[in-house]
Amino acid sequence: MKRVTIYKDNELLAEFPSIQKAAHFMKVELGRERFPWKIINKGIHDNEIYTHTNGIVYSFIKINKLGRPNGEPSKENQYSSPKTNEFSRLEFIEFLSKHLEEILQLKLEISDPRLKQYHLSSKGLGDDLYFLTESYHRQNGLYNGKYSMTDFITPQALLVLQQKEKKKLIFEHIVPKNLYLKMLVDKAYQGNLTYEEIYKVLMKYYYTCTVTKEEDESLPSTQMQDGWDGHNPFYRYQSAGIEFIENPKTY
């Protein structure tokens, strides 16, 4: 398997002199804590909340109890809600779940079988998920471009982004979206898909990361590597040797 070179900050500056002028702008971002796989794996195993210097990263506790009570939508996440200029993962996933539930119900009513198949495919639903993600960020005053919407970003991608070379970047799903969207579609066809199930699946698996094209090529595109237990959403990156940091969401 091809591995991605992870530079230390000084090594990166030495190899690419053109970025030295922007080095002081990078200090805070590159100082963000890398994700220690040992702690993440322990959190998954012990069913705990993993935190780091920038706050809670991943909640392993009672994911299925975080949805809206009695299936009712939260008032904070209606289209008329005011801009908050703050990102809340819980509200974000609630927003996605509510609207994805509506979308799935509508798509099940499509009469043409081929059209229905496309709209319920990972590609069709993945596009819906992307536009809902953009909608949430725009409504809450958080949108600064496509790559401001990802949860995480690799240090190399952050350098590229600051150099405004966006063509070299990829908006990447940490868990291939076909794996978890298929779970939802299967339940929808069976007639037993609920808001709570959508919420639980998205909370557990819907994480995105801005990566370079080189890093993207080192990741399997539609599956996890052998050995995945179905729980650790970061396993694909861990196996490929790709580190990432919290996205500052300012570019």
PDB file of C-alpha atoms in Angstrom:
ATOM      1  CA  MET A   1       0.000   0.000   0.000  1.00  0.00           C
ATOM      2  CA  LYS A   2       1.321   3.438  -0.914  1.00  0.00           C
ATOM      3  CA  ARG A   3       2.045   5.553   2.150  1.00  0.00           C
ATOM      4  CA  VAL A   4       1.762   9.314   2.409  1.00  0.00           C
ATOM      5  CA  THR A   5       4.820  11.154   3.685  1.00  0.00           C
ATOM      6  CA  ILE A   6       4.048  13.129   6.826  1.00  0.00           C
ATOM      7  CA  TYR A   7       6.479  16.036   7.095  1.00  0.00           C
ATOM      8  CA  LYS A   8       7.461  17.688  10.327  1.00  0.00           C
ATOM      9  CA  ASP A   9       6.896  21.433  10.131  1.00  0.00           C
ATOM     10  CA  ASN A  10      10.570  22.374   9.754  1.00  0.00           C
ATOM     11  CA  GLU A  11      11.176  19.694   7.137  1.00  0.00           C
ATOM     12  CA  LEU A  12       8.196  20.923   5.134  1.00  0.00           C
ATOM     13  CA  LEU A  13       9.408  24.523   5.167  1.00  0.00           C
ATOM     14  CA  ALA A  14      12.909  23.468   4.155  1.00  0.00           C
ATOM     15  CA  GLU A  15      11.701  21.433   1.189  1.00  0.00           C
ATOM     16  CA  PHE A  16       9.229  24.049  -0.030  1.00  0.00           C
ATOM     17  CA  PRO A  17      10.839  27.519   0.388  1.00  0.00           C
ATOM     18  CA  SER A  18       7.886  29.168  -1.375  1.00  0.00           C
ATOM     19  CA  ILE A  19       5.706  28.695   1.689  1.00  0.00           C
ATOM     20  CA  GLN A  20       8.111  30.282   4.154  1.00  0.00           C
ATOM     21  CA  LYS A  21       6.423  33.684   3.877  1.00  0.00           C
ATOM     22  CA  ALA A  22       3.173  32.143   5.072  1.00  0.00           C
ATOM     23  CA  ALA A  23       4.793  30.167   7.878  1.00  0.00           C
ATOM     24  CA  HIS A  24       3.636  32.457  10.677  1.00  0.00           C
ATOM     25  CA  PHE A  25       0.036  32.119   9.481  1.00  0.00           C
ATOM     26  CA  MET A  26       0.375  28.368   9.810  1.00  0.00           C
ATOM     27  CA  LYS A  27       1.637  28.301  13.368  1.00  0.00           C
ATOM     28  CA  VAL A  28      -1.740  28.046  15.063  1.00  0.00           C
ATOM     29  CA  GLU A  29      -3.271  25.663  12.516  1.00  0.00           C
ATOM     30  CA  LEU A  30      -0.317  23.280  12.418  1.00  0.00           C
ATOM     31  CA  GLY A  31      -0.152  23.448  16.185  1.00  0.00           C
ATOM     32  CA  ARG A  32      -3.543  21.810  16.412  1.00  0.00           C
ATOM     33  CA  GLU A  33      -3.294  18.385  17.926  1.00  0.00           C
ATOM     34  CA  ARG A  34      -2.862  15.457  15.559  1.00  0.00           C
ATOM     35  CA  PHE A  35      -5.185  12.598  16.315  1.00  0.00           C
ATOM     36  CA  PRO A  36      -3.431   9.961  18.456  1.00  0.00           C
ATOM     37  CA  TRP A  37      -4.750   6.662  17.150  1.00  0.00           C
ATOM     38  CA  LYS A  38      -3.983   4.899  20.413  1.00  0.00           C
ATOM     39  CA  ILE A  39      -6.391   7.165  22.308  1.00  0.00           C
ATOM     40  CA  ILE A  40      -9.045   7.024  19.600  1.00  0.00           C
ATOM     41  CA  ASN A  41      -8.946   3.232  19.512  1.00  0.00           C
ATOM     42  CA  LYS A  42      -9.166   3.087  23.302  1.00  0.00           C
ATOM     43  CA  GLY A  43     -12.160   5.422  23.253  1.00  0.00           C
ATOM     44  CA  ILE A  44     -13.946   3.193  20.763  1.00  0.00           C
ATOM     45  CA  HIS A  45     -13.148   0.068  22.748  1.00  0.00           C
ATOM     46  CA  ASP A  46     -14.188   1.580  26.106  1.00  0.00           C
ATOM     47  CA  ASN A  47     -17.227   3.428  24.677  1.00  0.00           C
ATOM     48  CA  GLU A  48     -16.061   6.826  25.894  1.00  0.00           C
ATOM     49  CA  ILE A  49     -15.945  10.388  24.580  1.00  0.00           C
ATOM     50  CA  TYR A  50     -12.638  11.318  22.986  1.00  0.00           C
ATOM     51  CA  THR A  51     -11.537  14.916  23.592  1.00  0.00           C
ATOM     52  CA  HIS A  52      -8.468  16.897  22.597  1.00  0.00           C
ATOM     53  CA  THR A  53      -7.196  20.458  22.917  1.00  0.00           C
ATOM     54  CA  ASN A  54      -9.887  21.789  20.576  1.00  0.00           C
ATOM     55  CA  GLY A  55     -12.801  20.112  22.330  1.00  0.00           C
ATOM     56  CA  ILE A  56     -14.870  16.975  21.746  1.00  0.00           C
ATOM     57  CA  VAL A  57     -13.947  15.191  18.520  1.00  0.00           C
ATOM     58  CA  TYR A  58     -15.993  12.030  18.605  1.00  0.00           C
ATOM     59  CA  SER A  59     -18.663  10.841  20.987  1.00  0.00           C
ATOM     60  CA  PHE A  60     -18.745   7.090  21.507  1.00  0.00           C
ATOM     61  CA  ILE A  61     -21.448   7.207  24.177  1.00  0.00           C
ATOM     62  CA  LYS A  62     -25.160   6.658  23.574  1.00  0.00           C
ATOM     63  CA  ILE A  63     -25.142   7.732  19.935  1.00  0.00           C
ATOM     64  CA  ASN A  64     -28.641   6.352  19.503  1.00  0.00           C
ATOM     65  CA  LYS A  65     -30.019   8.601  22.267  1.00  0.00           C
ATOM     66  CA  LEU A  66     -28.903  11.917  20.808  1.00  0.00           C
ATOM     67  CA  GLY A  67     -31.702  12.293  18.266  1.00  0.00           C
ATOM     68  CA  ARG A  68     -34.695  14.573  18.554  1.00  0.00           C
ATOM     69  CA  PRO A  69     -37.308  13.466  21.128  1.00  0.00           C
ATOM     70  CA  ASN A  70     -40.269  11.568  19.709  1.00  0.00           C
ATOM     71  CA  GLY A  71     -39.094  12.182  16.157  1.00  0.00           C
ATOM     72  CA  GLU A  72     -40.013  15.882  16.295  1.00  0.00           C
ATOM     73  CA  PRO A  73     -37.803  18.406  14.470  1.00  0.00           C
ATOM     74  CA  SER A  74     -35.799  20.886  16.503  1.00  0.00           C
ATOM     75  CA  LYS A  75     -36.916  24.485  16.151  1.00  0.00           C
ATOM     76  CA  GLU A  76     -33.300  25.584  15.890  1.00  0.00           C
ATOM     77  CA  ASN A  77     -32.833  23.816  12.594  1.00  0.00           C
ATOM     78  CA  GLN A  78     -35.738  25.026  10.511  1.00  0.00           C
ATOM     79  CA  TYR A  79     -34.912  26.985   7.376  1.00  0.00           C
ATOM     80  CA  SER A  80     -36.007  30.156   9.173  1.00  0.00           C
ATOM     81  CA  SER A  81     -33.431  29.697  11.926  1.00  0.00           C
ATOM     82  CA  PRO A  82     -31.051  32.619  12.539  1.00  0.00           C
ATOM     83  CA  LYS A  83     -27.380  32.430  11.641  1.00  0.00           C
ATOM     84  CA  THR A  84     -25.271  31.304  14.574  1.00  0.00           C
ATOM     85  CA  ASN A  85     -21.749  31.568  13.125  1.00  0.00           C
ATOM     86  CA  GLU A  86     -20.878  28.585  15.312  1.00  0.00           C
ATOM     87  CA  PHE A  87     -20.608  24.977  14.238  1.00  0.00           C
ATOM     88  CA  SER A  88     -22.490  22.444  16.334  1.00  0.00           C
ATOM     89  CA  ARG A  89     -22.081  18.844  15.215  1.00  0.00           C
ATOM     90  CA  LEU A  90     -25.200  17.757  17.082  1.00  0.00           C
ATOM     91  CA  GLU A  91     -27.342  20.381  15.370  1.00  0.00           C
ATOM     92  CA  PHE A  92     -25.664  19.712  12.033  1.00  0.00           C
ATOM     93  CA  ILE A  93     -26.412  15.984  12.135  1.00  0.00           C
ATOM     94  CA  GLU A  94     -29.959  16.714  13.272  1.00  0.00           C
ATOM     95  CA  PHE A  95     -30.399  19.062  10.301  1.00  0.00           C
ATOM     96  CA  LEU A  96     -29.049  16.456   7.862  1.00  0.00           C
ATOM     97  CA  SER A  97     -31.154  13.678   9.358  1.00  0.00           C
ATOM     98  CA  LYS A  98     -34.406  15.614   9.197  1.00  0.00           C
ATOM     99  CA  HIS A  99     -34.003  16.560   5.546  1.00  0.00           C
ATOM    100  CA  LEU A 100     -32.505  13.253   4.452  1.00  0.00           C
ATOM    101  CA  GLU A 101     -35.542  11.534   5.934  1.00  0.00           C
ATOM    102  CA  GLU A 102     -37.790  13.742   3.785  1.00  0.00           C
ATOM    103  CA  ILE A 103     -35.660  13.113   0.695  1.00  0.00           C
ATOM    104  CA  LEU A 104     -35.752   9.337   1.113  1.00  0.00           C
ATOM    105  CA  GLN A 105     -39.515   9.343   1.532  1.00  0.00           C
ATOM    106  CA  LEU A 106     -39.939  11.380  -1.655  1.00  0.00           C
ATOM    107  CA  LYS A 107     -37.563   9.204  -3.653  1.00  0.00           C
ATOM    108  CA  LEU A 108     -39.399   6.053  -2.678  1.00  0.00           C
ATOM    109  CA  GLU A 109     -42.414   7.479  -4.537  1.00  0.00           C
ATOM    110  CA  ILE A 110     -40.575   7.730  -7.883  1.00  0.00           C
ATOM    111  CA  SER A 111     -42.385   5.439 -10.330  1.00  0.00           C
ATOM    112  CA  ASP A 112     -39.747   4.971 -13.016  1.00  0.00           C
ATOM    113  CA  PRO A 113     -37.482   2.139 -11.768  1.00  0.00           C
ATOM    114  CA  ARG A 114     -34.238   3.367 -13.371  1.00  0.00           C
ATOM    115  CA  LEU A 115     -34.725   6.923 -12.163  1.00  0.00           C
ATOM    116  CA  LYS A 116     -35.585   5.635  -8.725  1.00  0.00           C
ATOM    117  CA  GLN A 117     -32.511   3.444  -8.675  1.00  0.00           C
ATOM    118  CA  TYR A 118     -30.262   6.398  -9.505  1.00  0.00           C
ATOM    119  CA  HIS A 119     -31.767   8.751  -6.939  1.00  0.00           C
ATOM    120  CA  LEU A 120     -31.454   6.095  -4.234  1.00  0.00           C
ATOM    121  CA  SER A 121     -27.878   5.246  -5.254  1.00  0.00           C
ATOM    122  CA  SER A 122     -24.856   6.345  -3.237  1.00  0.00           C
ATOM    123  CA  LYS A 123     -24.106   8.887  -5.961  1.00  0.00           C
ATOM    124  CA  GLY A 124     -27.591  10.395  -5.895  1.00  0.00           C
ATOM    125  CA  LEU A 125     -27.885  10.478  -2.104  1.00  0.00           C
ATOM    126  CA  GLY A 126     -24.275  11.592  -1.774  1.00  0.00           C
ATOM    127  CA  ASP A 127     -25.078  14.670  -3.859  1.00  0.00           C
ATOM    128  CA  ASP A 128     -28.081  15.355  -1.616  1.00  0.00           C
ATOM    129  CA  LEU A 129     -25.881  15.043   1.453  1.00  0.00           C
ATOM    130  CA  TYR A 130     -23.339  17.466   0.020  1.00  0.00           C
ATOM    131  CA  PHE A 131     -25.950  20.109  -0.831  1.00  0.00           C
ATOM    132  CA  LEU A 132     -27.535  19.761   2.610  1.00  0.00           C
ATOM    133  CA  THR A 133     -24.090  20.216   4.155  1.00  0.00           C
ATOM    134  CA  GLU A 134     -23.592  23.381   2.125  1.00  0.00           C
ATOM    135  CA  SER A 135     -27.083  24.581   3.020  1.00  0.00           C
ATOM    136  CA  TYR A 136     -26.410  24.189   6.740  1.00  0.00           C
ATOM    137  CA  HIS A 137     -23.118  26.071   6.529  1.00  0.00           C
ATOM    138  CA  ARG A 138     -24.613  28.904   4.479  1.00  0.00           C
ATOM    139  CA  GLN A 139     -27.640  29.290   6.761  1.00  0.00           C
ATOM    140  CA  ASN A 140     -25.433  29.519   9.820  1.00  0.00           C
ATOM    141  CA  GLY A 141     -22.880  31.932   8.370  1.00  0.00           C
ATOM    142  CA  LEU A 142     -20.178  29.256   8.293  1.00  0.00           C
ATOM    143  CA  TYR A 143     -19.588  28.948   4.555  1.00  0.00           C
ATOM    144  CA  ASN A 144     -16.157  30.059   3.338  1.00  0.00           C
ATOM    145  CA  GLY A 145     -15.978  27.783   0.319  1.00  0.00           C
ATOM    146  CA  LYS A 146     -16.213  24.066  -0.324  1.00  0.00           C
ATOM    147  CA  TYR A 147     -13.213  23.113   1.779  1.00  0.00           C
ATOM    148  CA  SER A 148     -14.365  25.119   4.782  1.00  0.00           C
ATOM    149  CA  MET A 149     -17.149  22.574   5.278  1.00  0.00           C
ATOM    150  CA  THR A 150     -15.068  19.494   6.074  1.00  0.00           C
ATOM    151  CA  ASP A 151     -14.619  18.416   9.672  1.00  0.00           C
ATOM    152  CA  PHE A 152     -10.901  17.810   9.298  1.00  0.00           C
ATOM    153  CA  ILE A 153      -8.001  18.714   7.045  1.00  0.00           C
ATOM    154  CA  THR A 154      -4.526  17.257   6.601  1.00  0.00           C
ATOM    155  CA  PRO A 155      -1.540  19.528   7.266  1.00  0.00           C
ATOM    156  CA  GLN A 156      -0.436  19.145   3.632  1.00  0.00           C
ATOM    157  CA  ALA A 157      -3.901  20.078   2.375  1.00  0.00           C
ATOM    158  CA  LEU A 158      -3.962  23.135   4.631  1.00  0.00           C
ATOM    159  CA  LEU A 159      -0.728  24.348   3.087  1.00  0.00           C
ATOM    160  CA  VAL A 160      -2.145  23.845  -0.396  1.00  0.00           C
ATOM    161  CA  LEU A 161      -5.348  25.628   0.577  1.00  0.00           C
ATOM    162  CA  GLN A 162      -3.449  28.623   1.914  1.00  0.00           C
ATOM    163  CA  GLN A 163      -1.582  28.776  -1.372  1.00  0.00           C
ATOM    164  CA  LYS A 164      -5.014  28.943  -3.070  1.00  0.00           C
ATOM    165  CA  GLU A 165      -4.319  25.894  -5.240  1.00  0.00           C
ATOM    166  CA  LYS A 166      -7.727  24.317  -4.675  1.00  0.00           C
ATOM    167  CA  LYS A 167      -7.522  22.165  -7.803  1.00  0.00           C
ATOM    168  CA  LYS A 168      -5.049  19.991  -5.903  1.00  0.00           C
ATOM    169  CA  LEU A 169      -7.554  19.219  -3.142  1.00  0.00           C
ATOM    170  CA  ILE A 170     -10.304  16.660  -2.581  1.00  0.00           C
ATOM    171  CA  PHE A 171     -13.445  16.867  -0.419  1.00  0.00           C
ATOM    172  CA  GLU A 172     -13.235  13.362   1.032  1.00  0.00           C
ATOM    173  CA  HIS A 173     -15.573  11.194   3.100  1.00  0.00           C
ATOM    174  CA  ILE A 174     -13.639   9.575   5.940  1.00  0.00           C
ATOM    175  CA  VAL A 175     -15.915   6.534   5.717  1.00  0.00           C
ATOM    176  CA  PRO A 176     -16.875   5.854   2.072  1.00  0.00           C
ATOM    177  CA  LYS A 177     -20.445   7.112   1.835  1.00  0.00           C
ATOM    178  CA  ASN A 178     -21.668   4.087  -0.098  1.00  0.00           C
ATOM    179  CA  LEU A 179     -21.126   1.922   3.002  1.00  0.00           C
ATOM    180  CA  TYR A 180     -23.519   3.763   5.285  1.00  0.00           C
ATOM    181  CA  LEU A 181     -25.962   5.187   2.746  1.00  0.00           C
ATOM    182  CA  LYS A 182     -26.698   1.640   1.581  1.00  0.00           C
ATOM    183  CA  MET A 183     -27.702   0.794   5.157  1.00  0.00           C
ATOM    184  CA  LEU A 184     -30.298   3.564   5.070  1.00  0.00           C
ATOM    185  CA  VAL A 185     -31.610   2.696   1.606  1.00  0.00           C
ATOM    186  CA  ASP A 186     -32.032  -0.969   2.536  1.00  0.00           C
ATOM    187  CA  LYS A 187     -34.104   0.003   5.572  1.00  0.00           C
ATOM    188  CA  ALA A 188     -36.099   2.496   3.483  1.00  0.00           C
ATOM    189  CA  TYR A 189     -37.046  -0.245   0.989  1.00  0.00           C
ATOM    190  CA  GLN A 190     -38.080  -2.464   3.909  1.00  0.00           C
ATOM    191  CA  GLY A 191     -40.311   0.308   5.219  1.00  0.00           C
ATOM    192  CA  ASN A 192     -38.695   0.506   8.652  1.00  0.00           C
ATOM    193  CA  LEU A 193     -36.349   3.477   8.311  1.00  0.00           C
ATOM    194  CA  THR A 194     -36.741   6.054  11.081  1.00  0.00           C
ATOM    195  CA  TYR A 195     -35.299   9.481  11.782  1.00  0.00           C
ATOM    196  CA  GLU A 196     -33.485   8.026  14.785  1.00  0.00           C
ATOM    197  CA  GLU A 197     -31.776   5.416  12.581  1.00  0.00           C
ATOM    198  CA  ILE A 198     -30.644   8.075  10.098  1.00  0.00           C
ATOM    199  CA  TYR A 199     -29.336  10.216  12.948  1.00  0.00           C
ATOM    200  CA  LYS A 200     -27.429   7.341  14.504  1.00  0.00           C
ATOM    201  CA  VAL A 201     -25.788   6.334  11.216  1.00  0.00           C
ATOM    202  CA  LEU A 202     -24.782   9.879  10.251  1.00  0.00           C
ATOM    203  CA  MET A 203     -23.490  10.694  13.724  1.00  0.00           C
ATOM    204  CA  LYS A 204     -21.344   7.588  13.653  1.00  0.00           C
ATOM    205  CA  TYR A 205     -20.017   7.705  10.085  1.00  0.00           C
ATOM    206  CA  TYR A 206     -20.527  11.097   8.437  1.00  0.00           C
ATOM    207  CA  TYR A 207     -17.137  12.780   8.809  1.00  0.00           C
ATOM    208  CA  THR A 208     -15.350  14.589   6.003  1.00  0.00           C
ATOM    209  CA  CYS A 209     -11.765  15.665   5.449  1.00  0.00           C
ATOM    210  CA  THR A 210      -9.947  17.921   2.993  1.00  0.00           C
ATOM    211  CA  VAL A 211      -6.986  16.017   1.544  1.00  0.00           C
ATOM    212  CA  THR A 212      -4.519  16.438  -1.294  1.00  0.00           C
ATOM    213  CA  LYS A 213      -4.976  14.422  -4.472  1.00  0.00           C
ATOM    214  CA  GLU A 214      -1.882  12.420  -3.567  1.00  0.00           C
ATOM    215  CA  GLU A 215      -3.358  11.509  -0.203  1.00  0.00           C
ATOM    216  CA  ASP A 216      -6.679  10.637  -1.829  1.00  0.00           C
ATOM    217  CA  GLU A 217      -4.938   8.199  -4.162  1.00  0.00           C
ATOM    218  CA  SER A 218      -3.567   6.302  -1.178  1.00  0.00           C
ATOM    219  CA  LEU A 219      -7.071   5.610   0.157  1.00  0.00           C
ATOM    220  CA  PRO A 220      -9.394   2.861  -1.091  1.00  0.00           C
ATOM    221  CA  SER A 221     -12.286   4.756  -2.655  1.00  0.00           C
ATOM    222  CA  THR A 222     -15.348   2.636  -1.878  1.00  0.00           C
ATOM    223  CA  GLN A 223     -14.351   0.354   0.965  1.00  0.00           C
ATOM    224  CA  MET A 224     -12.440   0.141   4.221  1.00  0.00           C
ATOM    225  CA  GLN A 225      -9.243  -1.825   4.491  1.00  0.00           C
ATOM    226  CA  ASP A 226      -9.255  -5.389   5.785  1.00  0.00           C
ATOM    227  CA  GLY A 227      -9.679  -5.597   9.531  1.00  0.00           C
ATOM    228  CA  TRP A 228     -12.245  -2.828   9.967  1.00  0.00           C
ATOM    229  CA  ASP A 229     -14.615  -3.641  12.824  1.00  0.00           C
ATOM    230  CA  GLY A 230     -17.431  -1.438  11.531  1.00  0.00           C
ATOM    231  CA  HIS A 231     -17.057   1.069  14.368  1.00  0.00           C
ATOM    232  CA  ASN A 232     -13.897   3.161  14.044  1.00  0.00           C
ATOM    233  CA  PRO A 233     -14.699   5.811  11.388  1.00  0.00           C
ATOM    234  CA  PHE A 234     -11.039   6.829  11.144  1.00  0.00           C
ATOM    235  CA  TYR A 235      -9.703   3.351  10.375  1.00  0.00           C
ATOM    236  CA  ARG A 236      -9.123   4.002   6.669  1.00  0.00           C
ATOM    237  CA  TYR A 237      -6.926   7.022   7.395  1.00  0.00           C
ATOM    238  CA  GLN A 238      -5.122   5.269  10.196  1.00  0.00           C
ATOM    239  CA  SER A 239      -4.313   2.307   7.947  1.00  0.00           C
ATOM    240  CA  ALA A 240      -3.049   4.611   5.180  1.00  0.00           C
ATOM    241  CA  GLY A 241      -0.847   6.561   7.577  1.00  0.00           C
ATOM    242  CA  ILE A 242      -2.642   9.874   6.997  1.00  0.00           C
ATOM    243  CA  GLU A 243      -2.810  12.325   9.879  1.00  0.00           C
ATOM    244  CA  PHE A 244      -5.313  15.153  10.055  1.00  0.00           C
ATOM    245  CA  ILE A 245      -6.232  18.098  12.234  1.00  0.00           C
ATOM    246  CA  GLU A 246      -9.445  19.947  12.995  1.00  0.00           C
ATOM    247  CA  ASN A 247     -10.418  22.142  10.060  1.00  0.00           C
ATOM    248  CA  PRO A 248     -10.096  25.829  11.034  1.00  0.00           C
ATOM    249  CA  LYS A 249     -12.949  26.509   8.543  1.00  0.00           C
ATOM    250  CA  THR A 250     -11.566  29.925   7.603  1.00  0.00           C
ATOM    251  CA  TYR A 251     -10.470  29.260   4.009  1.00  0.00           C
TER     252      TYR A 251
END
